[in-house]
Amino acid sequence: MFKRILIANRGEIAIRVFRACYDLGLHTVAMYSNEDTFSLFRTKADEAYLIGENKSPLGAYLDIDGIIDLAKRRNVDAIHPGYGFLSENADFARACEEAGITFIGPSSKILAQMGDKLTAKAIAKACNVPTIPGSAEPLKDGEEALAKAREYGFPIILKAAGGGGGRGMRRCDKEDEVIPAFNLVKSEAKKAFGNDDIFMEKFLVEPKHIEVQVLGDEQGNVVHLFERDCSLQRRYQKVVEFSPAFSVAPEIREALYADAVKIARHVGYVNAGTLEFLVDKEGHHYFIEMNPRIQVEHTVTEMVTGVDLVRAQILIAEGCPLSDPRIGLTRQEDVHINGYAIQCRVTTEDPANNFAPDTGKITAYRSGGGFGVRLDGGNAYTGAVISPYYDSLLVKITTWDNTFQGVCLKAGRAIREIHIRGVKTNIAFIS
């Protein structure tokens, strides 16, 4: 049984994991960069320590050796990686394993398979799950990318093989866009994920982006927790997500569940994961990737199923089966969907300036609330300083209601109740 857990992340997801740990009676250890010295999340842990003192703001959270050293010095039993940063890094999971520390997520072997988008696509094909036409190996350089683009036909999209969260992606509609986009994606991928492998896919115009949440335990059990519709995006980053995805026919959704569970079982997947699909206008679906970690939008699934996904992650990592009463999922039939949920992301971005990130000090903050309203934030409070170094996410607003119309009205009301001064936000855009 775990006693002490290090959260190798920052902001709202770190706070989310701290809370799940407290609910299980676990001691929490936070790590923070120089730039996060005065951030709220570090005060929510039982202990907090500076990491990557001589590294860049991003480099601090990618410092595998430094994180493992801190974990050893503080005698932690497990590390939760959150999302982003090292959450899909097989080398980090392997370093945890070699240090005798449990990585709260899939094994390094599975991460090497499913955390890499190209390998995951190959596995999907082996399971007879349809995939979008694209390159099977990392592209060597911009010239090869251009040749492949000509082969597939425009539009195409370049993707980071080790990426996630909408970063490391560029659409190209013309030949002269390919080489500059390739260089941009490669640079972004290296900085954000420590892996600059790039691949290409044919770009589907206006598809539905549907993802299926799964949980797997060490006993070989896998269940799905239905789906989320994440089609509303900006720059390939999700802005609004909801469940259930009622705009997709029930038979297509059933096919997505079956394919998601099939892939997870094929690799012996353990812990929480999300399999993402695109559904075109003709109703054909294609596997695009698996995120072998918790996702930003996991709150939507929690609201409609009543399953605490982060607590389940920790318990599964301890070796508990899905049937453990604290998870309560002995069979697929034990998972039920109730009502509708929507998540909206409030960010410190200026819609009037092409959504450029804004920085500064929050001089006034008032949040929304009420029945069926959940707020997950990391820097949403009066006096918070928003830095230019990290993601612009300020707070996630997740609402629940019995009807879709009701949940939309509730989400709009909760957003309009928010009052923020000192930095520009996207509130007017999402409300």
GROMACS .gro file of C-alpha atoms in nm, residues 42-295:
model
  254
   42ARG     CA    1   0.265   2.380  -0.410
   43THR     CA    2   0.078   2.498  -0.099
   44LYS     CA    3  -0.181   2.220  -0.140
   45ALA     CA    4   0.072   1.941  -0.079
   46ASP     CA    5   0.206   1.816   0.253
   47GLU     CA    6   0.560   1.890   0.129
   48ALA     CA    7   0.698   2.090  -0.165
   49TYR     CA    8   1.049   2.109  -0.312
   50LEU     CA    9   1.226   2.309  -0.580
   51ILE     CA   10   1.320   2.107  -0.889
   52GLY     CA   11   1.547   2.193  -1.183
   53GLU     CA   12   1.698   2.499  -1.014
   54ASN     CA   13   1.937   2.562  -1.304
   55LYS     CA   14   1.701   2.454  -1.580
   56SER     CA   15   1.448   2.632  -1.799
   57PRO     CA   16   1.084   2.667  -1.688
   58LEU     CA   17   0.985   2.364  -1.898
   59GLY     CA   18   1.314   2.181  -1.843
   60ALA     CA   19   1.252   2.168  -1.469
   61TYR     CA   20   0.942   1.952  -1.520
   62LEU     CA   21   1.125   1.734  -1.775
   63ASP     CA   22   1.425   1.666  -1.549
   64ILE     CA   23   1.397   1.289  -1.508
   65ASP     CA   24   1.716   1.250  -1.303
   66GLY     CA   25   1.623   1.537  -1.074
   67ILE     CA   26   1.271   1.407  -1.017
   68ILE     CA   27   1.389   1.054  -0.940
   69ASP     CA   28   1.653   1.194  -0.702
   70LEU     CA   29   1.388   1.398  -0.519
   71ALA     CA   30   1.159   1.094  -0.499
   72LYS     CA   31   1.436   0.886  -0.344
   73ARG     CA   32   1.531   1.156  -0.095
   74ARG     CA   33   1.170   1.191   0.020
   75ASN     CA   34   1.110   0.814   0.030
   76VAL     CA   35   0.802   0.824  -0.192
   77ASP     CA   36   0.632   0.500  -0.295
   78ALA     CA   37   0.487   0.625  -0.623
   79ILE     CA   38   0.492   0.912  -0.872
   80HIS     CA   39   0.184   1.046  -1.048
   81PRO     CA   40   0.282   1.227  -1.372
   82GLY     CA   41  -0.049   1.408  -1.435
   83TYR     CA   42  -0.087   1.506  -1.802
   84GLY     CA   43   0.165   1.667  -2.036
   85PHE     CA   44   0.534   1.692  -1.949
   86LEU     CA   45   0.660   1.335  -1.875
   87SER     CA   46   0.321   1.163  -1.848
   88GLU     CA   47   0.371   0.968  -2.174
   89ASN     CA   48   0.749   0.934  -2.153
   90ALA     CA   49   0.856   0.569  -2.147
   91ASP     CA   50   1.206   0.664  -2.028
   92PHE     CA   51   1.057   0.833  -1.722
   93ALA     CA   52   0.837   0.532  -1.641
   94ARG     CA   53   1.143   0.306  -1.684
   95ALA     CA   54   1.350   0.527  -1.453
   96CYS     CA   55   1.076   0.495  -1.190
   97GLU     CA   56   1.071   0.117  -1.229
   98GLU     CA   57   1.450   0.093  -1.201
   99ALA     CA   58   1.441   0.307  -0.886
  100GLY     CA   59   1.178   0.084  -0.727
  101ILE     CA   60   0.915   0.358  -0.743
  102THR     CA   61   0.569   0.287  -0.883
  103PHE     CA   62   0.475   0.493  -1.187
  104ILE     CA   63   0.103   0.567  -1.161
  105GLY     CA   64   0.013   0.480  -1.517
  106PRO     CA   65   0.092   0.200  -1.761
  107SER     CA   66   0.429   0.025  -1.762
  108SER     CA   67   0.723   0.163  -1.959
  109LYS     CA   68   0.670  -0.115  -2.213
  110ILE     CA   69   0.310  -0.014  -2.278
  111LEU     CA   70   0.400   0.355  -2.278
  112ALA     CA   71   0.662   0.286  -2.546
  113GLN     CA   72   0.385   0.129  -2.753
  114MET     CA   73   0.085   0.352  -2.690
  115GLY     CA   74   0.256   0.680  -2.598
  116ASP     CA   75   0.416   0.686  -2.942
  117LYS     CA   76   0.147   0.770  -3.197
  118LEU     CA   77   0.309   0.573  -3.480
  119THR     CA   78   0.345   0.255  -3.277
  120ALA     CA   79  -0.012   0.293  -3.150
  121LYS     CA   80  -0.142   0.317  -3.507
  122ALA     CA   81   0.045  -0.002  -3.599
  123ILE     CA   82  -0.116  -0.180  -3.304
  124ALA     CA   83  -0.461  -0.056  -3.409
  125LYS     CA   84  -0.404  -0.194  -3.757
  126ALA     CA   85  -0.302  -0.528  -3.605
  127CYS     CA   86  -0.637  -0.527  -3.422
  128ASN     CA   87  -0.822  -0.456  -3.751
  129VAL     CA   88  -0.923  -0.112  -3.627
  130PRO     CA   89  -0.935   0.145  -3.911
  131THR     CA   90  -0.672   0.423  -3.911
  132ILE     CA   91  -0.623   0.738  -4.119
  133PRO     CA   92  -0.378   0.702  -4.411
  134GLY     CA   93  -0.039   0.837  -4.312
  135SER     CA   94   0.333   0.774  -4.265
  136ALA     CA   95   0.431   0.460  -4.076
  137GLU     CA   96   0.776   0.587  -3.970
  138PRO     CA   97   0.908   0.920  -3.839
  139LEU     CA   98   0.980   1.167  -4.117
  140LYS     CA   99   1.352   1.229  -4.168
  141ASP     CA  100   1.333   1.591  -4.275
  142GLY     CA  101   1.120   1.856  -4.440
  143GLU     CA  102   1.195   1.728  -4.791
  144GLU     CA  103   1.059   1.383  -4.706
  145ALA     CA  104   0.756   1.548  -4.547
  146LEU     CA  105   0.692   1.741  -4.869
  147ALA     CA  106   0.722   1.424  -5.079
  148LYS     CA  107   0.475   1.242  -4.854
  149ALA     CA  108   0.233   1.535  -4.867
  150ARG     CA  109   0.235   1.523  -5.245
  151GLU     CA  110   0.169   1.148  -5.225
  152TYR     CA  111  -0.130   1.174  -4.988
  153GLY     CA  112  -0.273   1.494  -5.132
  154PHE     CA  113  -0.365   1.809  -4.943
  155PRO     CA  114  -0.470   1.891  -4.682
  156ILE     CA  115  -0.234   1.699  -4.452
  157ILE     CA  116  -0.142   1.735  -4.086
  158LEU     CA  117   0.200   1.699  -3.922
  159LYS     CA  118   0.202   1.552  -3.572
  160ALA     CA  119   0.455   1.492  -3.295
  161ALA     CA  120   0.483   1.117  -3.234
  162GLY     CA  121   0.524   1.171  -2.860
  163GLY     CA  122   0.285   1.463  -2.833
  164GLY     CA  123  -0.054   1.529  -2.683
  165GLY     CA  124  -0.283   1.805  -2.562
  166GLY     CA  125  -0.309   1.957  -2.909
  167ARG     CA  126   0.056   2.064  -2.917
  168GLY     CA  127   0.300   1.960  -3.187
  169MET     CA  128   0.044   1.971  -3.470
  170ARG     CA  129   0.024   2.175  -3.790
  171ARG     CA  130  -0.218   2.156  -4.082
  172CYS     CA  131  -0.081   2.223  -4.430
  173ASP     CA  132  -0.299   2.308  -4.729
  174LYS     CA  133  -0.024   2.395  -4.977
  175GLU     CA  134   0.321   2.270  -5.069
  176ASP     CA  135   0.505   2.581  -4.952
  177GLU     CA  136   0.364   2.536  -4.600
  178VAL     CA  137   0.507   2.188  -4.541
  179ILE     CA  138   0.878   2.246  -4.474
  180PRO     CA  139   0.830   2.549  -4.242
  181ALA     CA  140   0.554   2.360  -4.056
  182PHE     CA  141   0.776   2.053  -4.022
  183ASN     CA  142   1.052   2.261  -3.862
  184LEU     CA  143   0.806   2.431  -3.625
  185VAL     CA  144   0.649   2.101  -3.513
  186LYS     CA  145   0.989   1.940  -3.464
  187SER     CA  146   1.109   2.228  -3.247
  188GLU     CA  147   0.787   2.240  -3.046
  189ALA     CA  148   0.788   1.863  -2.991
  190LYS     CA  149   1.146   1.863  -2.867
  191LYS     CA  150   1.079   2.140  -2.617
  192ALA     CA  151   0.744   2.010  -2.490
  193PHE     CA  152   0.793   1.633  -2.495
  194GLY     CA  153   1.165   1.563  -2.530
  195ASN     CA  154   1.089   1.365  -2.849
  196ASP     CA  155   1.111   1.532  -3.190
  197ASP     CA  156   0.985   1.243  -3.406
  198ILE     CA  157   0.726   1.375  -3.654
  199PHE     CA  158   0.475   1.190  -3.871
  200MET     CA  159   0.206   1.284  -4.121
  201GLU     CA  160  -0.160   1.198  -4.175
  202LYS     CA  161  -0.421   1.285  -4.432
  203PHE     CA  162  -0.631   1.564  -4.283
  204LEU     CA  163  -1.003   1.491  -4.248
  205VAL     CA  164  -1.219   1.800  -4.295
  206GLU     CA  165  -1.477   1.869  -4.020
  207PRO     CA  166  -1.487   1.524  -3.858
  208LYS     CA  167  -1.629   1.449  -3.516
  209HIS     CA  168  -1.352   1.400  -3.258
  210ILE     CA  169  -1.474   1.130  -3.021
  211GLU     CA  170  -1.269   0.974  -2.741
  212VAL     CA  171  -1.340   0.668  -2.529
  213GLN     CA  172  -1.222   0.647  -2.168
  214VAL     CA  173  -1.096   0.307  -2.050
  215LEU     CA  174  -0.970   0.158  -1.724
  216GLY     CA  175  -0.764  -0.161  -1.705
  217ASP     CA  176  -0.628  -0.347  -1.402
  218GLU     CA  177  -0.338  -0.584  -1.344
  219GLN     CA  178  -0.579  -0.879  -1.341
  220GLY     CA  179  -0.655  -0.830  -1.712
  221ASN     CA  180  -0.993  -0.661  -1.674
  222VAL     CA  181  -1.076  -0.369  -1.906
  223VAL     CA  182  -1.391  -0.156  -1.910
  224HIS     CA  183  -1.486   0.156  -2.102
  225LEU     CA  184  -1.652   0.455  -1.939
  226PHE     CA  185  -1.836   0.570  -2.251
  227GLU     CA  186  -1.727   0.861  -2.466
  228ARG     CA  187  -1.663   1.234  -2.485
  229ASP     CA  188  -1.723   1.462  -2.783
  230CYS     CA  189  -1.418   1.687  -2.821
  231SER     CA  190  -1.492   1.827  -3.165
  232LEU     CA  191  -1.490   2.194  -3.063
  233GLN     CA  192  -1.122   2.284  -3.083
  234ARG     CA  193  -0.895   2.576  -3.156
  235ARG     CA  194  -0.547   2.515  -3.295
  236TYR     CA  195  -0.606   2.143  -3.227
  237GLN     CA  196  -0.653   2.210  -2.858
  238LYS     CA  197  -0.987   2.121  -2.707
  239VAL     CA  198  -1.196   2.411  -2.578
  240VAL     CA  199  -1.532   2.249  -2.493
  241GLU     CA  200  -1.598   1.879  -2.433
  242PHE     CA  201  -1.921   1.701  -2.347
  243SER     CA  202  -2.069   1.359  -2.282
  244PRO     CA  203  -2.253   1.169  -2.413
  245ALA     CA  204  -2.170   1.232  -2.781
  246PHE     CA  205  -2.535   1.229  -2.884
  247SER     CA  206  -2.464   1.367  -3.233
  248VAL     CA  207  -2.298   1.037  -3.327
  249ALA     CA  208  -2.528   0.744  -3.404
  250PRO     CA  209  -2.558   0.484  -3.124
  251GLU     CA  210  -2.426   0.203  -3.346
  252ILE     CA  211  -2.110   0.405  -3.424
  253ARG     CA  212  -2.054   0.474  -3.056
  254GLU     CA  213  -2.088   0.103  -2.980
  255ALA     CA  214  -1.826   0.031  -3.248
  256LEU     CA  215  -1.594   0.284  -3.084
  257TYR     CA  216  -1.635   0.119  -2.744
  258ALA     CA  217  -1.560  -0.222  -2.891
  259ASP     CA  218  -1.251  -0.101  -3.076
  260ALA     CA  219  -1.120   0.089  -2.775
  261VAL     CA  220  -1.150  -0.213  -2.546
  262LYS     CA  221  -1.005  -0.439  -2.817
  263ILE     CA  222  -0.688  -0.229  -2.846
  264ALA     CA  223  -0.650  -0.194  -2.468
  265ARG     CA  224  -0.682  -0.568  -2.416
  266HIS     CA  225  -0.444  -0.641  -2.704
  267VAL     CA  226  -0.159  -0.457  -2.529
  268GLY     CA  227  -0.255  -0.562  -2.177
  269TYR     CA  228  -0.330  -0.204  -2.083
  270VAL     CA  229  -0.324  -0.117  -1.712
  271ASN     CA  230  -0.450   0.209  -1.555
  272ALA     CA  231  -0.651   0.495  -1.710
  273GLY     CA  232  -0.626   0.567  -2.080
  274THR     CA  233  -0.816   0.739  -2.359
  275LEU     CA  234  -0.848   0.617  -2.716
  276GLU     CA  235  -0.924   0.890  -2.966
  277PHE     CA  236  -1.115   0.850  -3.291
  278LEU     CA  237  -1.232   1.067  -3.578
  279VAL     CA  238  -1.574   1.005  -3.732
  280ASP     CA  239  -1.622   1.146  -4.082
  281LYS     CA  240  -1.940   1.278  -4.240
  282GLU     CA  241  -2.022   0.935  -4.385
  283GLY     CA  242  -2.006   0.772  -4.041
  284HIS     CA  243  -1.670   0.597  -4.088
  285HIS     CA  244  -1.449   0.601  -3.781
  286TYR     CA  245  -1.069   0.601  -3.757
  287PHE     CA  246  -0.838   0.545  -3.461
  288ILE     CA  247  -0.590   0.834  -3.432
  289GLU     CA  248  -0.408   0.786  -3.101
  290MET     CA  249  -0.417   0.672  -2.743
  291ASN     CA  250  -0.338   0.898  -2.452
  292PRO     CA  251  -0.197   0.660  -2.187
  293ARG     CA  252  -0.262   0.899  -1.899
  294ILE     CA  253  -0.532   1.106  -1.737
  295GLN     CA  254  -0.671   1.380  -1.963
   0.00000   0.00000   0.00000
